[in-house]
CSV table of C-alpha atoms and ligand atoms in Angstrom, one decimal:
chain,number,residue,atom,x,y,z
A,842,MET,CA,116.3,128.6,38.9
A,843,ARG,CA,117.5,130.9,41.1
A,844,THR,CA,119.2,128.7,43.9
A,845,LEU,CA,118.3,129.8,47.9
A,846,THR,CA,121.4,131.9,49.5
A,847,ILE,CA,120.5,130.6,52.9
A,848,GLU,CA,122.9,131.6,56.4
A,849,LYS,CA,122.3,129.5,59.6
A,850,LEU,CA,120.6,131.0,62.7
A,851,SER,CA,122.0,128.7,65.3
A,852,GLU,CA,124.1,125.6,65.2
A,853,SER,CA,121.2,123.4,65.9
A,854,VAL,CA,118.1,124.8,64.0
A,855,GLY,CA,117.1,127.2,61.9
A,856,ALA,CA,118.3,129.5,58.7
A,857,GLU,CA,117.4,132.8,57.0
A,858,ILE,CA,116.8,132.8,53.4
A,859,LEU,CA,118.5,136.1,52.2
A,860,ASP,CA,117.2,136.9,49.2
A,861,VAL,CA,113.1,136.7,48.5
A,862,ASP,CA,111.5,139.9,48.0
A,863,VAL,CA,107.5,139.4,48.4
A,864,ASP,CA,107.8,139.5,44.5
A,865,ARG,CA,110.2,136.2,44.3
A,866,LEU,CA,107.8,135.3,47.1
A,867,LEU,CA,105.0,135.3,44.6
A,868,HIS,CA,106.3,134.2,41.5
A,869,ASP,CA,110.1,131.9,41.5
A,870,GLU,CA,107.6,128.7,41.3
A,871,ASP,CA,110.7,127.0,42.1
A,872,LEU,CA,110.4,128.6,45.5
A,873,PRO,CA,108.0,127.0,47.2
A,874,GLY,CA,110.1,122.9,46.5
A,875,ALA,CA,113.1,124.8,47.3
A,876,CYS,CA,112.0,126.4,50.6
A,877,LEU,CA,109.9,123.0,52.0
A,878,ASP,CA,113.6,121.0,51.2
A,879,ALA,CA,115.2,123.8,53.4
A,880,LEU,CA,112.3,123.5,56.1
A,881,GLU,CA,113.1,119.7,56.3
A,882,GLN,CA,116.9,120.3,56.5
A,883,TYR,CA,116.6,123.7,59.2
A,884,GLY,CA,113.4,123.2,60.3
A,885,VAL,CA,112.8,126.9,60.8
A,886,LEU,CA,112.5,129.5,57.7
A,887,LEU,CA,113.1,133.3,58.3
A,888,PHE,CA,112.5,135.6,55.5
A,889,ARG,CA,113.3,139.1,57.5
A,890,GLU,CA,111.5,142.2,57.3
A,891,LEU,CA,109.7,140.5,54.6
A,892,HIS,CA,106.6,142.4,54.9
A,893,ALA,CA,103.9,140.0,53.4
A,894,ASP,CA,100.3,141.2,53.7
A,895,ASP,CA,98.1,138.8,54.5
A,896,ASP,CA,97.0,138.1,50.8
A,897,ALA,CA,101.4,137.3,49.7
A,898,GLN,CA,101.3,135.0,53.4
A,899,VAL,CA,98.1,133.0,52.0
A,900,ALA,CA,99.4,133.2,48.4
A,901,PHE,CA,102.3,131.6,49.5
A,902,GLY,CA,101.8,129.2,52.1
A,903,ARG,CA,98.8,127.6,49.8
A,904,LYS,CA,102.2,127.0,47.6
A,905,LEU,CA,103.4,125.0,50.9
A,906,GLY,CA,100.7,122.7,51.0
A,907,PRO,CA,96.9,122.8,51.8
A,908,LEU,CA,96.3,125.8,54.0
A,909,ARG,CA,94.1,125.2,57.5
A,910,ALA,CA,91.1,128.0,57.6
A,911,PHE,CA,90.0,129.5,60.8
A,912,PRO,CA,86.2,129.0,60.5
A,913,ASP,CA,85.4,130.7,64.4
A,914,VAL,CA,88.2,133.4,64.5
A,915,PRO,CA,87.5,136.6,63.5
A,916,PRO,CA,89.4,136.2,60.8
A,917,ALA,CA,92.1,138.8,59.0
A,918,ALA,CA,91.8,136.7,56.1
A,919,GLU,CA,90.3,132.8,56.6
A,920,GLU,CA,93.5,131.4,56.1
A,921,VAL,CA,95.1,134.0,58.4
A,922,MET,CA,94.7,133.9,62.2
A,923,GLU,CA,96.1,136.4,64.6
A,924,VAL,CA,97.8,135.9,67.6
A,925,SER,CA,97.7,137.7,70.1
A,926,PHE,CA,97.6,137.8,74.0
A,927,ASP,CA,94.9,140.9,73.9
A,928,PRO,CA,92.1,139.8,76.5
A,929,ALA,CA,90.0,141.7,73.8
A,930,ASN,CA,91.4,138.8,70.9
A,931,ALA,CA,88.5,136.1,71.0
A,932,ASN,CA,91.7,133.4,71.5
A,933,ALA,CA,93.4,135.2,73.7
A,934,GLU,CA,92.8,132.7,76.8
A,935,TYR,CA,93.8,129.6,75.4
A,936,LEU,CA,97.0,131.7,73.5
A,937,ALA,CA,98.2,132.4,76.6
A,938,SER,CA,99.6,128.7,76.5
A,939,ASN,CA,101.8,129.6,73.5
A,940,VAL,CA,104.8,130.1,76.4
A,941,PHE,CA,104.9,127.2,77.2
A,942,TRP,CA,107.3,124.6,74.8
A,943,HIS,CA,104.8,122.7,72.9
A,944,ILE,CA,104.2,121.5,68.8
A,945,ASP,CA,101.0,122.6,67.4
A,946,GLY,CA,97.8,120.7,66.9
A,947,LEU,CA,98.7,117.5,68.5
A,948,SER,CA,95.3,117.6,69.7
A,949,ASP,CA,94.1,117.4,66.3
A,950,ASP,CA,93.2,114.7,63.9
A,951,VAL,CA,96.3,115.1,62.2
A,952,ALA,CA,99.0,117.9,63.7
A,953,ALA,CA,99.8,121.0,61.1
A,954,LYS,CA,103.1,120.0,58.8
A,955,ALA,CA,104.0,123.6,59.0
A,956,THR,CA,102.7,126.8,60.7
A,957,MET,CA,103.8,130.6,59.5
A,958,LEU,CA,103.7,133.5,61.8
A,959,SER,CA,104.7,137.4,60.5
A,960,ALA,CA,104.8,139.5,62.9
A,961,ARG,CA,102.3,143.1,62.4
A,962,ILE,CA,103.1,144.9,66.1
A,963,ILE,CA,106.1,143.7,68.5
A,964,PRO,CA,106.9,144.9,72.1
A,965,ALA,CA,110.0,147.3,72.4
A,966,ASP,CA,111.5,144.2,74.7
A,967,GLY,CA,110.8,140.6,74.8
A,968,GLY,CA,108.5,138.2,73.3
A,969,GLU,CA,111.3,136.9,70.9
A,970,THR,CA,110.1,133.2,70.1
A,971,GLU,CA,111.8,130.2,70.5
A,972,PHE,CA,112.6,126.9,68.7
A,973,ALA,CA,113.9,123.7,69.5
A,974,SER,CA,114.3,120.4,67.3
A,975,THR,CA,112.9,117.3,68.3
A,976,TYR,CA,115.0,115.6,65.7
A,977,ALA,CA,117.8,116.5,67.6
A,978,ALA,CA,115.9,115.4,70.7
A,979,TYR,CA,115.8,111.8,69.4
A,980,ASP,CA,119.0,112.0,67.9
A,981,ALA,CA,120.6,112.3,71.4
A,982,LEU,CA,119.4,110.0,73.0
A,983,THR,CA,121.3,107.3,75.1
A,984,ASP,CA,120.8,104.1,72.7
A,985,ASP,CA,119.3,102.7,75.9
A,986,GLU,CA,116.7,105.0,75.5
A,987,LYS,CA,116.2,104.4,71.7
A,988,GLU,CA,116.1,101.1,72.9
A,989,GLY,CA,113.5,101.8,75.3
A,990,PHE,CA,111.3,105.1,73.9
A,991,ALA,CA,110.7,102.6,70.9
A,992,ASP,CA,107.5,101.2,72.1
A,993,LEU,CA,105.9,104.1,74.2
A,994,HIS,CA,103.1,105.9,73.6
A,995,ALA,CA,101.9,109.3,75.3
A,996,VAL,CA,98.7,110.9,75.8
A,997,TYR,CA,98.6,114.2,74.4
A,998,THR,CA,95.1,116.7,75.3
A,999,PHE,CA,94.4,120.3,75.4
A,1000,GLU,CA,94.0,119.8,78.9
A,1001,ALA,CA,98.0,119.2,79.9
A,1002,ILE,CA,98.8,122.4,78.0
A,1003,GLN,CA,96.1,124.6,79.6
A,1004,ARG,CA,96.6,123.3,82.9
A,1005,ARG,CA,99.8,125.1,83.1
A,1006,SER,CA,98.3,128.4,82.6
A,1007,TYR,CA,95.2,127.6,84.7
A,1008,PRO,CA,96.1,124.8,87.2
A,1009,ASN,CA,92.5,125.9,89.2
A,1010,PRO,CA,90.4,125.3,86.0
A,1011,THR,CA,87.0,126.3,86.6
A,1012,GLN,CA,84.1,123.8,84.8
A,1013,ALA,CA,83.5,125.6,82.1
A,1014,GLN,CA,86.8,125.6,81.0
A,1015,LEU,CA,87.1,121.9,81.9
A,1016,ASP,CA,84.4,121.1,80.0
A,1017,GLU,CA,85.5,123.3,76.8
A,1018,TRP,CA,88.9,121.5,77.2
A,1019,ALA,CA,87.1,117.9,77.2
A,1020,SER,CA,85.7,118.6,73.6
A,1021,ARG,CA,89.2,118.3,72.2
A,1022,PRO,CA,89.6,114.6,72.6
A,1023,PRO,CA,92.6,113.3,74.0
A,1024,ARG,CA,95.0,111.6,71.1
A,1025,GLU,CA,97.4,108.7,71.8
A,1026,HIS,CA,100.6,108.8,69.8
A,1027,PRO,CA,103.9,106.8,69.9
A,1028,LEU,CA,106.6,109.0,71.4
A,1029,VAL,CA,108.9,108.5,68.9
A,1030,TRP,CA,107.6,109.6,65.8
A,1031,GLU,CA,109.1,107.6,62.4
A,1032,HIS,CA,108.2,110.1,59.6
A,1033,ASP,CA,107.8,108.9,56.2
A,1034,SER,CA,111.8,110.4,55.5
A,1035,GLY,CA,112.4,107.8,57.3
A,1036,ARG,CA,114.1,110.5,60.5
A,1037,ARG,CA,112.9,110.1,64.2
A,1038,SER,CA,111.6,112.5,66.6
A,1039,LEU,CA,110.5,112.9,70.1
A,1040,VAL,CA,106.6,113.6,69.9
A,1041,ILE,CA,107.2,116.0,73.8
A,1042,GLY,CA,106.0,119.2,75.0
A,1043,ALA,CA,103.2,120.5,77.0
A,1044,PHE,CA,100.7,118.5,74.9
A,1045,ALA,CA,101.8,115.4,76.7
A,1046,SER,CA,100.3,114.2,79.1
A,1047,HIS,CA,101.2,110.8,80.8
A,1048,ILE,CA,102.6,107.6,79.2
A,1049,VAL,CA,100.7,105.0,78.7
A,1050,GLY,CA,100.6,101.7,81.0
A,1051,MET,CA,103.2,103.9,83.1
A,1052,ASP,CA,102.7,104.6,86.8
A,1053,PHE,CA,101.2,108.4,85.8
A,1054,ASP,CA,103.7,110.3,87.7
A,1055,GLU,CA,106.9,108.6,86.5
A,1056,GLY,CA,105.8,109.1,83.2
A,1057,ARG,CA,104.8,113.1,83.6
A,1058,ALA,CA,108.7,113.1,84.9
A,1059,LEU,CA,110.1,111.2,81.7
A,1060,LEU,CA,107.8,113.4,79.7
A,1061,GLU,CA,109.5,116.9,81.1
A,1062,ASP,CA,113.2,115.6,81.6
A,1063,LEU,CA,112.7,114.9,77.8
A,1064,GLU,CA,110.8,118.4,77.5
A,1065,LYS,CA,114.2,119.8,79.3
A,1066,ARG,CA,116.8,118.4,77.6
A,1067,ALA,CA,115.5,119.0,74.0
A,1068,THR,CA,115.4,122.6,74.9
A,1069,THR,CA,118.5,123.6,76.5
A,1070,PRO,CA,120.1,126.8,75.5
A,1071,ASP,CA,122.6,125.4,72.9
A,1072,ARG,CA,119.7,123.6,71.0
A,1073,VAL,CA,117.4,126.8,71.0
A,1074,TYR,CA,117.1,129.1,68.5
A,1075,ARG,CA,115.4,132.3,69.7
A,1076,HIS,CA,114.2,134.5,67.2
A,1077,THR,CA,114.1,138.4,67.7
A,1078,TRP,CA,111.2,139.7,65.6
A,1079,SER,CA,111.3,143.0,64.0
A,1080,VAL,CA,107.5,143.8,62.0
A,1081,GLY,CA,107.3,142.3,58.7
A,1082,ASP,CA,109.4,139.4,59.9
A,1083,LEU,CA,108.0,135.7,58.0
A,1084,VAL,CA,108.9,132.9,60.0
A,1085,VAL,CA,108.1,128.8,58.6
A,1086,TRP,CA,108.8,126.0,61.1
A,1087,ASP,CA,108.3,122.7,60.2
A,1088,ASN,CA,105.6,121.8,63.3
A,1089,HIS,CA,106.7,117.8,62.5
A,1090,GLY,CA,109.6,118.3,64.0
A,1091,LEU,CA,109.9,121.0,66.3
A,1092,LEU,CA,109.0,122.3,69.5
A,1093,HIS,CA,108.0,126.4,69.4
A,1094,ARG,CA,107.4,129.0,72.6
A,1095,ALA,CA,106.7,132.4,72.7
A,1096,CYS,CA,108.8,134.2,75.5
A,1097,ALA,CA,107.9,136.7,78.2
A,1098,PHE,CA,106.8,140.4,77.8
A,1099,ASP,CA,105.4,143.2,79.5
A,1100,ARG,CA,101.7,142.2,78.3
A,1101,SER,CA,100.2,145.8,78.6
A,1102,GLN,CA,101.9,145.9,74.9
A,1103,PRO,CA,100.3,144.7,71.9
A,1104,ARG,CA,101.7,142.2,70.5
A,1105,VAL,CA,100.1,140.6,66.9
A,1106,MET,CA,101.3,138.0,64.7
A,1107,HIS,CA,99.6,136.6,61.8
A,1108,ARG,CA,99.5,133.4,61.3
A,1109,SER,CA,98.4,130.7,58.7
A,1110,THR,CA,98.4,126.6,59.6
A,1111,ILE,CA,99.8,124.5,56.2
A,1112,ALA,CA,97.7,121.3,56.7
A,1113,GLY,CA,99.7,118.4,58.0
A,1114,ARG,CA,99.3,114.6,56.1
A,1115,GLU,CA,101.5,112.6,58.1
A,1116,PRO,CA,99.3,111.1,60.9
A,1117,ILE,CA,102.3,110.1,64.1
A,1118,LYS,CA,103.2,106.7,63.9
B,1460,OGA,C1,101.8,129.8,67.5
B,1460,OGA,C2,102.7,130.0,68.5
B,1460,OGA,C3,104.7,131.7,69.1
B,1460,OGA,C4,104.7,133.3,69.4
B,1460,OGA,O1,101.1,130.8,66.8
B,1460,OGA,O2,101.5,128.8,67.4
B,1460,OGA,O3,103.1,129.0,69.4
B,1460,OGA,O4,105.4,133.6,69.7
B,1460,OGA,N1,103.0,131.5,68.9
B,1460,OGA,O5,103.7,134.1,69.3
B,1461,MN,MN1,102.1,127.1,68.5
């Protein structure tokens, strides 16, 4: 097999895969395994200006794991969701919260293993995507904190992230948010790999058994410490870039841009199999 040529994108997280074109993406049978290993190691993989179309994105994604279908969304393809803040997009209302640090799907049964995002239309300025490792966030805790957090659980809700965009929600919004059940997870995720990460970000509502405000303050402090600039990789998009990130060990968010300009990304989601435990 040809080995991957990899260049780190920042000290803390991210790597660019340098020698893959669409032909290799689709036909090198060793590539998916090598990419999954690299994903575990680097958290974010960038295929710069790859220009994979939806079919190629889906075909490669399926080799990384089962893809989630998006039946409710007018799709580019069944397993591709258009990510756009354009009010004409059916998802735009809830996607607005992508600007807050989050792990995808914490209110789902099992959070996605990985997310693939490719840039189709980008604004002239801004609209980058930022990434920060929640493994690194755990590793940076003091020994006392590691001990103190070992048995903590938090509650994760769709409402918690949506409230950041809509602090004064309508009843219809509250009802729609409540249709996704709250989830309780350990604050520290002990992965099958043996690594540990913090389960933090905008889905986190409060800590079980702790005063509500005290719990929120702890969650906010952990999020802040996990995302200081020295811990963040900020990806500036070019059209055709494909980025894959390890949703089990990363926070991510979209950066600000002029919302009168279009920004269209195509997303595919590799389903999770490992519950948070
Ligand atoms: C997502 C997401 C960020 C972005 O698609 O899950 O958070 O920069 N996207 O569009
Ligand atoms: Mn997201």
